[in-house]
PDB file of C-alpha atoms and ligand atoms in Angstrom:
ATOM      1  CA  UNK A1075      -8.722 -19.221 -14.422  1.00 43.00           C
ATOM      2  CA  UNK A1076     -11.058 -17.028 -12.944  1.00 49.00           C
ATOM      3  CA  UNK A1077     -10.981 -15.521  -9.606  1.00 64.00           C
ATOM      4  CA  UNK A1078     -13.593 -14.506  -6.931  1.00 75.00           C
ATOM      5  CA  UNK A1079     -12.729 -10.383  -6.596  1.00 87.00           C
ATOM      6  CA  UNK A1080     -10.732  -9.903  -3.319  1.00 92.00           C
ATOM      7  CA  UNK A1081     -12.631  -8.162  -0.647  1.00 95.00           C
ATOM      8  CA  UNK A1082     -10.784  -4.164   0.698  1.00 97.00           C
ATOM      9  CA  UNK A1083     -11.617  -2.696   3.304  1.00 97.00           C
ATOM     10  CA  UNK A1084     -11.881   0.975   3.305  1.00 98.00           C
ATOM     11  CA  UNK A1085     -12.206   2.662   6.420  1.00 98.00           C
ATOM     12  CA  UNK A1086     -12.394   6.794   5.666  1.00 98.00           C
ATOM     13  CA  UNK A1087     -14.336   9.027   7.009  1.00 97.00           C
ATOM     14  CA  UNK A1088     -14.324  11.352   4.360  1.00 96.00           C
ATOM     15  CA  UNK A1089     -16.735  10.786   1.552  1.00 96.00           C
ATOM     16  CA  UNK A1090     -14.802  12.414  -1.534  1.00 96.00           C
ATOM     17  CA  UNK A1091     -11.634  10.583  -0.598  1.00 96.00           C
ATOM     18  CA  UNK A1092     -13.569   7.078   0.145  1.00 97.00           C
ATOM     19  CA  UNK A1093     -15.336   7.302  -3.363  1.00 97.00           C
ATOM     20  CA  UNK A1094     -12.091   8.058  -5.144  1.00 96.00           C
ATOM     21  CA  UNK A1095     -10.581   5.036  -3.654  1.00 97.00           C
ATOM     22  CA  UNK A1096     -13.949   2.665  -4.054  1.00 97.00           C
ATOM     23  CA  UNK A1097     -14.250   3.737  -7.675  1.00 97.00           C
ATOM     24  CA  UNK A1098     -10.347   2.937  -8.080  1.00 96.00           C
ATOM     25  CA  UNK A1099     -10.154  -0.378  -6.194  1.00 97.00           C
ATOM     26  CA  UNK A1100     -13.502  -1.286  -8.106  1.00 96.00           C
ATOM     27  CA  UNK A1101     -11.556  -0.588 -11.843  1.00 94.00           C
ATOM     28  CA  UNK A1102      -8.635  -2.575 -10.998  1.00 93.00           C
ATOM     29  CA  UNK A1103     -11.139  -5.807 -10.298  1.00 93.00           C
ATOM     30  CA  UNK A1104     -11.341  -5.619  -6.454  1.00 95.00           C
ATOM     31  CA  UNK A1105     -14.305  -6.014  -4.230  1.00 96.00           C
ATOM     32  CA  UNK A1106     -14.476  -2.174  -2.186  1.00 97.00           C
ATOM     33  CA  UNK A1107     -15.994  -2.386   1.152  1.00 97.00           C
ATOM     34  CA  UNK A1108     -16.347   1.001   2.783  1.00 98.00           C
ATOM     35  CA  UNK A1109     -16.972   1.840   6.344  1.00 98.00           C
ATOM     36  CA  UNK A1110     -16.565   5.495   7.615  1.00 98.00           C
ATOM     37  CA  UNK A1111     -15.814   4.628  11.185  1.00 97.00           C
ATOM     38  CA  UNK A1112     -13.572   2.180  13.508  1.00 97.00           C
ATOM     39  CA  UNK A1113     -16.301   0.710  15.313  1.00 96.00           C
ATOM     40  CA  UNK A1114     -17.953  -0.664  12.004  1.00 97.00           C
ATOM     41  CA  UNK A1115     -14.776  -1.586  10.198  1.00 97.00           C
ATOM     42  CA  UNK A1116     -13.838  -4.472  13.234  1.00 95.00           C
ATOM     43  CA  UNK A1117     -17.459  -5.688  12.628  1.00 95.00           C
ATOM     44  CA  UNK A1118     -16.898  -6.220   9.038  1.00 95.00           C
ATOM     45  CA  UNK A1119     -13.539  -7.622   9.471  1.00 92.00           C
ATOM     46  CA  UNK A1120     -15.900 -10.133  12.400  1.00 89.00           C
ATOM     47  CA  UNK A1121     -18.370 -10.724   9.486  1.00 90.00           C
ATOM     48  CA  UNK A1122     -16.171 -11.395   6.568  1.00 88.00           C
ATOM     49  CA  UNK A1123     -13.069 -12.787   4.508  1.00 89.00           C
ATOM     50  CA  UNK A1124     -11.328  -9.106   4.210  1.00 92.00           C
ATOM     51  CA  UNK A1125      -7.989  -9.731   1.789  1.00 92.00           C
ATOM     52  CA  UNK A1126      -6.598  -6.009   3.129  1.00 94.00           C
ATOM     53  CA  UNK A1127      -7.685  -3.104   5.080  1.00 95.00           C
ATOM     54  CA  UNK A1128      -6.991   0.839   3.775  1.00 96.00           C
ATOM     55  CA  UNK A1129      -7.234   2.577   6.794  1.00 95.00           C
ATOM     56  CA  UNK A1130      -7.145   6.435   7.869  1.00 95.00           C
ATOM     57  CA  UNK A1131      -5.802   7.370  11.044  1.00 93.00           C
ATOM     58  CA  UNK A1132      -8.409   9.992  11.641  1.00 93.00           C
ATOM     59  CA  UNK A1133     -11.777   8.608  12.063  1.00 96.00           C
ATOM     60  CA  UNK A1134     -14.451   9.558  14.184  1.00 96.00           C
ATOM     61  CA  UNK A1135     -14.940   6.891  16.852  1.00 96.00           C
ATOM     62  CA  UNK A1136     -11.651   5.572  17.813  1.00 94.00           C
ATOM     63  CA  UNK A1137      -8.100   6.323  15.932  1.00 92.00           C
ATOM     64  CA  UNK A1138      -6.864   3.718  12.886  1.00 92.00           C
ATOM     65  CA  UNK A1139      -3.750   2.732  15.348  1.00 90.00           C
ATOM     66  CA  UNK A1140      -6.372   1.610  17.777  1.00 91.00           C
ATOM     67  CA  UNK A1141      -8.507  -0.641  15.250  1.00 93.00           C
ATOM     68  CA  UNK A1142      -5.006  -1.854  13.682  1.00 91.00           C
ATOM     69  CA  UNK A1143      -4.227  -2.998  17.011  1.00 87.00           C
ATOM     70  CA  UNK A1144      -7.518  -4.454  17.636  1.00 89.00           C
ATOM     71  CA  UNK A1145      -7.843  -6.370  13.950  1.00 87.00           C
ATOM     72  CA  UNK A1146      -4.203  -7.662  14.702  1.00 81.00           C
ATOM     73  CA  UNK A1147      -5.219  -9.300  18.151  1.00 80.00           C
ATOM     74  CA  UNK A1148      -7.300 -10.836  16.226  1.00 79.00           C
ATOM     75  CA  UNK A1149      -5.971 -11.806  13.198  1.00 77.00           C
ATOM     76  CA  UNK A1150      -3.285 -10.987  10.757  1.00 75.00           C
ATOM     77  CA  UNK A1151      -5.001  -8.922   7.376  1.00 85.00           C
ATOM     78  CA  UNK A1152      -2.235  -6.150   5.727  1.00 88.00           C
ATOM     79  CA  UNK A1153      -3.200  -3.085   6.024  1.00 90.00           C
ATOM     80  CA  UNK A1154      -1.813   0.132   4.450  1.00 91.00           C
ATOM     81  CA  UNK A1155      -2.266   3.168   6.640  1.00 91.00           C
ATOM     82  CA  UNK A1156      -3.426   6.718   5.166  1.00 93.00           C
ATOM     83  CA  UNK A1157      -2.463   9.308   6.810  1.00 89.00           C
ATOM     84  CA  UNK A1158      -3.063  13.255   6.893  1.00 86.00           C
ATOM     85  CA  UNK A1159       0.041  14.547   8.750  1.00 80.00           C
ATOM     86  CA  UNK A1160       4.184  13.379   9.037  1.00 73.00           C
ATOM     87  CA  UNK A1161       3.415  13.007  12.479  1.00 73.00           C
ATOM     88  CA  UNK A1162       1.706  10.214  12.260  1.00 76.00           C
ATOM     89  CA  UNK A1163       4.247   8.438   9.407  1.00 73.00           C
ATOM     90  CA  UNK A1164       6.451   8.466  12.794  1.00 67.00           C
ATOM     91  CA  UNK A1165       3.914   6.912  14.894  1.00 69.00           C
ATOM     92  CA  UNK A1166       3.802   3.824  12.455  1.00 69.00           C
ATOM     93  CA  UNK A1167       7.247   3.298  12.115  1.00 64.00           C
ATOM     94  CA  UNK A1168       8.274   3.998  15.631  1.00 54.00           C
ATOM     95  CA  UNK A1169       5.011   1.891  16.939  1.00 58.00           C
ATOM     96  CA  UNK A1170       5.922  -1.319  15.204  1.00 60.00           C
ATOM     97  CA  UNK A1171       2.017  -1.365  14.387  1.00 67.00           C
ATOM     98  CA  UNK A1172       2.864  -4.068  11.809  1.00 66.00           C
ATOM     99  CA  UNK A1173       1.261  -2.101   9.139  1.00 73.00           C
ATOM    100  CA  UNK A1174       2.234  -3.048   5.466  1.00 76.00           C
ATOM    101  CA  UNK A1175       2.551   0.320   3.923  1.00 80.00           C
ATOM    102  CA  UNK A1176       1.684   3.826   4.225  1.00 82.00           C
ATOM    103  CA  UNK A1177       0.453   6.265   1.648  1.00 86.00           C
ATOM    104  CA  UNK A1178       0.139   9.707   2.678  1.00 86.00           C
ATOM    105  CA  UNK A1179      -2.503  12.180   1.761  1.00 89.00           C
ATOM    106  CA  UNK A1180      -3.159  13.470  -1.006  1.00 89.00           C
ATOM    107  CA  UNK A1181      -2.110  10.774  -3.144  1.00 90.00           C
ATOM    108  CA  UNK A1182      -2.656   9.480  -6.427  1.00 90.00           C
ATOM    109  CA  UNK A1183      -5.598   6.386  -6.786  1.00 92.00           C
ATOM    110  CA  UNK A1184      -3.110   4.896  -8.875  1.00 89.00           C
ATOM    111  CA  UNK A1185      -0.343   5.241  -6.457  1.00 88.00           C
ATOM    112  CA  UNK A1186      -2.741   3.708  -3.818  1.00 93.00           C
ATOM    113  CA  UNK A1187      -3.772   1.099  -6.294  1.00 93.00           C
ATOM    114  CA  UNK A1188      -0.286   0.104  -6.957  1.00 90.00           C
ATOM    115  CA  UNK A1189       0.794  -0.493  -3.433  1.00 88.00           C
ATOM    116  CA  UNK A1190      -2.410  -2.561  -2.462  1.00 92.00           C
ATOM    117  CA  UNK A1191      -1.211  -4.474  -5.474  1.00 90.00           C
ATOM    118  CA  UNK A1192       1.825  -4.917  -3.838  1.00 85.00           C
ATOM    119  CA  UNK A1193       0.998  -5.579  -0.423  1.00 85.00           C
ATOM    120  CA  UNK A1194      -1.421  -8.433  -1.703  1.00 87.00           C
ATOM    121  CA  UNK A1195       1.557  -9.923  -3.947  1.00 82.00           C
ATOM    122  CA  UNK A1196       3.894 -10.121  -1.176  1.00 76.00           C
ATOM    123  CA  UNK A1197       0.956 -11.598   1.463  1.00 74.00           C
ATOM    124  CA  UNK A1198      -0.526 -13.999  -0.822  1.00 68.00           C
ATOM    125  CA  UNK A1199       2.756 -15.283  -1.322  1.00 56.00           C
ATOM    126  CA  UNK A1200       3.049 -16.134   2.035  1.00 47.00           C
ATOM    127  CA  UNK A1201      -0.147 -17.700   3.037  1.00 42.00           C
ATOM    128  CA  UNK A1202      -1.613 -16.134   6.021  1.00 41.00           C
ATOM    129  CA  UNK A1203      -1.848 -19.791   7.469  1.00 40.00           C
ATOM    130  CA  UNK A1204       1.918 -19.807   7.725  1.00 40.00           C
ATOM    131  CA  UNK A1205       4.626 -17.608   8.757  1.00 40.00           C
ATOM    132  CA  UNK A1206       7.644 -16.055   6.594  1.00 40.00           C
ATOM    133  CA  UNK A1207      11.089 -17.590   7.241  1.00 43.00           C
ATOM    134  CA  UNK A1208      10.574 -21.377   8.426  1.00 49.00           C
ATOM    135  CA  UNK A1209       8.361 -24.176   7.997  1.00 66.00           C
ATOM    136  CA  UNK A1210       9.021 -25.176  11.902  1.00 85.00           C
ATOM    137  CA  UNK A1211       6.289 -22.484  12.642  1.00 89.00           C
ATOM    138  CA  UNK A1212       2.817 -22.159  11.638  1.00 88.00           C
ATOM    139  CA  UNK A1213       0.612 -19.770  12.781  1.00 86.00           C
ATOM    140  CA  UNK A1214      -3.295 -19.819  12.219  1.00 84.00           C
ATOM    141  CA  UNK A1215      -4.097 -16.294  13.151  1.00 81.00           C
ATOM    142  CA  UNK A1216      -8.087 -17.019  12.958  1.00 79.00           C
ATOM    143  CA  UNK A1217      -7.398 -19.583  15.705  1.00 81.00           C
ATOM    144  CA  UNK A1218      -5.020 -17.652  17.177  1.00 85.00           C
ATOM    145  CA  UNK A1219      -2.785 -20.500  17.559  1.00 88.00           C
ATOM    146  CA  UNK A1220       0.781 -20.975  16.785  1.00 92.00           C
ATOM    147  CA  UNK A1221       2.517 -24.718  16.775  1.00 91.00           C
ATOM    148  CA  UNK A1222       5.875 -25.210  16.732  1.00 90.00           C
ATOM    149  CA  UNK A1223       7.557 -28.309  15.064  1.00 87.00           C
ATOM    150  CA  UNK A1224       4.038 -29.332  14.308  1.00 86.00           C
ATOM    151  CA  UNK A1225       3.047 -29.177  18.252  1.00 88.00           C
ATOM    152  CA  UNK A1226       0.486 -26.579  18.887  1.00 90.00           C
ATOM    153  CA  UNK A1227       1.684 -24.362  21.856  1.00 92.00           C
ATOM    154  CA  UNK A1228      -0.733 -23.497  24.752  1.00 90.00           C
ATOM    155  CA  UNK A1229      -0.050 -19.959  24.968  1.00 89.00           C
ATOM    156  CA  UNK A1230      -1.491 -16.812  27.418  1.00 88.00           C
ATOM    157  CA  UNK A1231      -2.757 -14.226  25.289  1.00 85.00           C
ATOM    158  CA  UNK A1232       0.291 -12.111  25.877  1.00 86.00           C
ATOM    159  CA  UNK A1233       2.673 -14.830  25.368  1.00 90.00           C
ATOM    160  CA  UNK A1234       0.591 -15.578  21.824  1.00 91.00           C
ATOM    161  CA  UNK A1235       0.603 -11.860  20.829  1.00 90.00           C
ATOM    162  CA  UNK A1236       4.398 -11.840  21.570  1.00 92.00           C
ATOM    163  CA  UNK A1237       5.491 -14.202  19.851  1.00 94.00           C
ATOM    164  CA  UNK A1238       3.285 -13.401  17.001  1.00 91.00           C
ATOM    165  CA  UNK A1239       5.232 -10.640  16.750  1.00 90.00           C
ATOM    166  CA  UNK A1240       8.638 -12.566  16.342  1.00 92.00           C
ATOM    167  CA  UNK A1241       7.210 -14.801  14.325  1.00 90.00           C
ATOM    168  CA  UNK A1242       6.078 -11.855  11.745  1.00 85.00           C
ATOM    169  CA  UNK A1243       9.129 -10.127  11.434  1.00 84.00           C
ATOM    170  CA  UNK A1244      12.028 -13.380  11.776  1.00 83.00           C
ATOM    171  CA  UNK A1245      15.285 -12.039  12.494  1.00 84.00           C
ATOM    172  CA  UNK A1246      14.606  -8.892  13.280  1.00 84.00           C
ATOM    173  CA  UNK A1247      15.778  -7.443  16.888  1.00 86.00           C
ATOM    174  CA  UNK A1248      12.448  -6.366  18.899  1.00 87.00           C
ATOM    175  CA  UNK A1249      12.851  -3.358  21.415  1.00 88.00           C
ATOM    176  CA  UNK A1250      11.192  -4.632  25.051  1.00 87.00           C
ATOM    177  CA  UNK A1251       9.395  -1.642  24.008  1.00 85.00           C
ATOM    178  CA  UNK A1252       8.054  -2.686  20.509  1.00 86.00           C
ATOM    179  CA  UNK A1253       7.517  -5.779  22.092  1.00 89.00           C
ATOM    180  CA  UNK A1254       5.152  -4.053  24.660  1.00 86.00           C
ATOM    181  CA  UNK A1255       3.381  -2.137  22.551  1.00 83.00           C
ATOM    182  CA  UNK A1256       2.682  -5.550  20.306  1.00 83.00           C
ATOM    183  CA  UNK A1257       1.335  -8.106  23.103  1.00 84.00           C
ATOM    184  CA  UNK A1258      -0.213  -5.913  25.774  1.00 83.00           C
ATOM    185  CA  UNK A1259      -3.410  -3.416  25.587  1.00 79.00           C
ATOM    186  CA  UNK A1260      -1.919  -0.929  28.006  1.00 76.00           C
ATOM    187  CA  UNK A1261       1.801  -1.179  27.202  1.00 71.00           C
ATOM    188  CA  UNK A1262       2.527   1.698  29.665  1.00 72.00           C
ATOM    189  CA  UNK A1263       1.720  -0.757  32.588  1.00 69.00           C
ATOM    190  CA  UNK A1264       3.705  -3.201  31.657  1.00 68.00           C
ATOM    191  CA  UNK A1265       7.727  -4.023  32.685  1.00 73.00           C
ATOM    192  CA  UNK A1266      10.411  -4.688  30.743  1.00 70.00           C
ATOM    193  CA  UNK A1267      10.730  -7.158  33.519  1.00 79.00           C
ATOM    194  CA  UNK A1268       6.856  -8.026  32.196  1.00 84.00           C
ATOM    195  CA  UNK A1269       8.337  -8.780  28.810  1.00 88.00           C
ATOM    196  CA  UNK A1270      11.511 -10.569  29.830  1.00 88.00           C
ATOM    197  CA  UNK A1271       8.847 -12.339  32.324  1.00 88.00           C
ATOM    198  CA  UNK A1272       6.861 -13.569  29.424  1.00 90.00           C
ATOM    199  CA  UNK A1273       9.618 -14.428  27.255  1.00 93.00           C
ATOM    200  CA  UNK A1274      11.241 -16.882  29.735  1.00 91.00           C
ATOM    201  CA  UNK A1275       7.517 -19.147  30.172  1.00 90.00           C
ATOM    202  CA  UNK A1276       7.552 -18.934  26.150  1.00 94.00           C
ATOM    203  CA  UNK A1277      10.638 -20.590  26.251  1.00 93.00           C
ATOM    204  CA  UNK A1278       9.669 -22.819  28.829  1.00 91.00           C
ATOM    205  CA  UNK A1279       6.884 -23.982  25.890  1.00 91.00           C
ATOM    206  CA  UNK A1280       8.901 -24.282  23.733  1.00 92.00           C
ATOM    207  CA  UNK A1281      11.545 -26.399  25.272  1.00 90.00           C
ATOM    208  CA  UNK A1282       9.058 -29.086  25.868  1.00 88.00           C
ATOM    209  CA  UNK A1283       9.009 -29.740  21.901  1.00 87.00           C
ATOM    210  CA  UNK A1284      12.214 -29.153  21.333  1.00 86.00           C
ATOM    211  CA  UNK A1285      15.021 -29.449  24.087  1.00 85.00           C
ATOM    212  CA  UNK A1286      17.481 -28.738  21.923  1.00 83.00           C
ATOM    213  CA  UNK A1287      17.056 -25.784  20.211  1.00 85.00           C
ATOM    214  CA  UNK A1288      16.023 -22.140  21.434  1.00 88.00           C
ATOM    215  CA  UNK A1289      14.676 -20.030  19.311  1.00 92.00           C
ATOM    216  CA  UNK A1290      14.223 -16.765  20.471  1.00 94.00           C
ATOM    217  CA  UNK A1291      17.343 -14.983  20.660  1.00 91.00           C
ATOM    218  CA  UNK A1292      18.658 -12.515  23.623  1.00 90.00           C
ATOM    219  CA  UNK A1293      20.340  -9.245  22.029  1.00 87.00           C
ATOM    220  CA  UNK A1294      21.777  -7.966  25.787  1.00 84.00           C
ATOM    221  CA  UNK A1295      21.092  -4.299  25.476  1.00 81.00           C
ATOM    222  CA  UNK A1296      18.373  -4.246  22.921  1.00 85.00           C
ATOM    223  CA  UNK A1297      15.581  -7.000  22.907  1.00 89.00           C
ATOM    224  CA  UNK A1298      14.934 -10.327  21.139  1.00 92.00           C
ATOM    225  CA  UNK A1299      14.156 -11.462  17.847  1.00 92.00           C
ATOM    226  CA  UNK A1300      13.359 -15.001  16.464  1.00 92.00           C
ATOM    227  CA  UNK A1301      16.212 -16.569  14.579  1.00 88.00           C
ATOM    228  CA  UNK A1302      16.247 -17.121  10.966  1.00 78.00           C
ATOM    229  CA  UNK A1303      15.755 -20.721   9.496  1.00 66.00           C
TER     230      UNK A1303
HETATM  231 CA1   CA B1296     -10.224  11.138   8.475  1.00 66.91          CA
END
């Protein structure tokens, strides 16, 4: 069965370091798209099918947490961060950016190779048209639209970007925090009453399919998570 090559995104503003990974990506059968700057990444993601996104932190125009944040608004393509300093392996884990992986720099193309192999494995596997965990859910991220028990919800953008965030991760307890920095664009300006705000007119929605279940879960003292199937 043949395949159409899947399309990567490489945003890296270096040239040496882009080529390497082209050339690589390009040897183990994938399509290499490669953009040196934030601003012209998000227009390529606009233009195109991307399958995943390599992304430095350090580019010119804007930083690769800010177009991760952006692409994710918009839709949900893995991306594996590269990054230049340990500093910044703490912003991704402690920002809850949703990224897939990391590799840091300097790293092997075979390494890197390896883990976009991986990443696509585990999101192919879970078709981007549907969410991890339960069938009651389905979430078209190029709509932006999420139904519930086959009911499509009519959410704020806040509301959606929250509980896309649930939805990505089921099970797992979500700071008010990590739940700020997910939905809203300036997450300092927000509540945690702003959050706990949001997640009562979510529930609202989705008691209105289904009166008898709720399924977002209050942890008192930490934050919410979805519940498992
Ligand atoms: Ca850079």
């Amino acid at each position: 069965m043949s395949q159409l090559p899947q399309t990567i995104l490489v945003v890296e503003d270096e040239v040496s370091i882009a080529e390497t990974i082209v050339y690589a990506l390009r040897t183990e059968g994938y399509e290499p798209l490669w953009k040196t700057n934030g601003r012209d990444a998000l227009a390529a993601l606009a233009a195109q099918p991307i399958a995943l996104v390599i992304l430095d932190v350090g580019l010119p125009d804007m930083s690769g947490f800010d177009v991760c944040r952006e692409m994710q608004r918009r839709g949900a393509t893995p991306v594996i961060f590269l990054t230049a300093r340990s500093g910044e392996v703490d912003r991704i884990v402690g920002l809850e950016l949703g990224a897939d992986d990391y590799v840091p720099k300097p790293f092997s193309p075979r390494e890197l190779t390896a883990r976009v192999r991986a990443v696509l494995r585990r999101s192919n596997g879970n078709s981007h048209e549907v969410s991890s965990g339960t069938t009651a859910w389905e979430h078209d991220a190029a709509r932006c639209r999420i139904s519930f028990r086959g009911s499509a919800l009519e959410l704020t953008r806040n509301e959606y970007r929250l509980l896309g965030a649930l939805l990505a991760s089921p099970g797992r307890v979500f700071s008010r925090d990590q739940l700020m920095t997910a939905a809203w664009d300036d997450p300092g300006a927000a509540l945690d009453r702003t959050v706990d705000a949001h997640i009562k007119s979510l529930r609202a929605k989705l008691r209105i399919v289904a009166p008898e279940v709720d399924p977002i879960e209050t942890h008192r003292g930490f934050g919410y998570s979805l519940r498992e199937a």
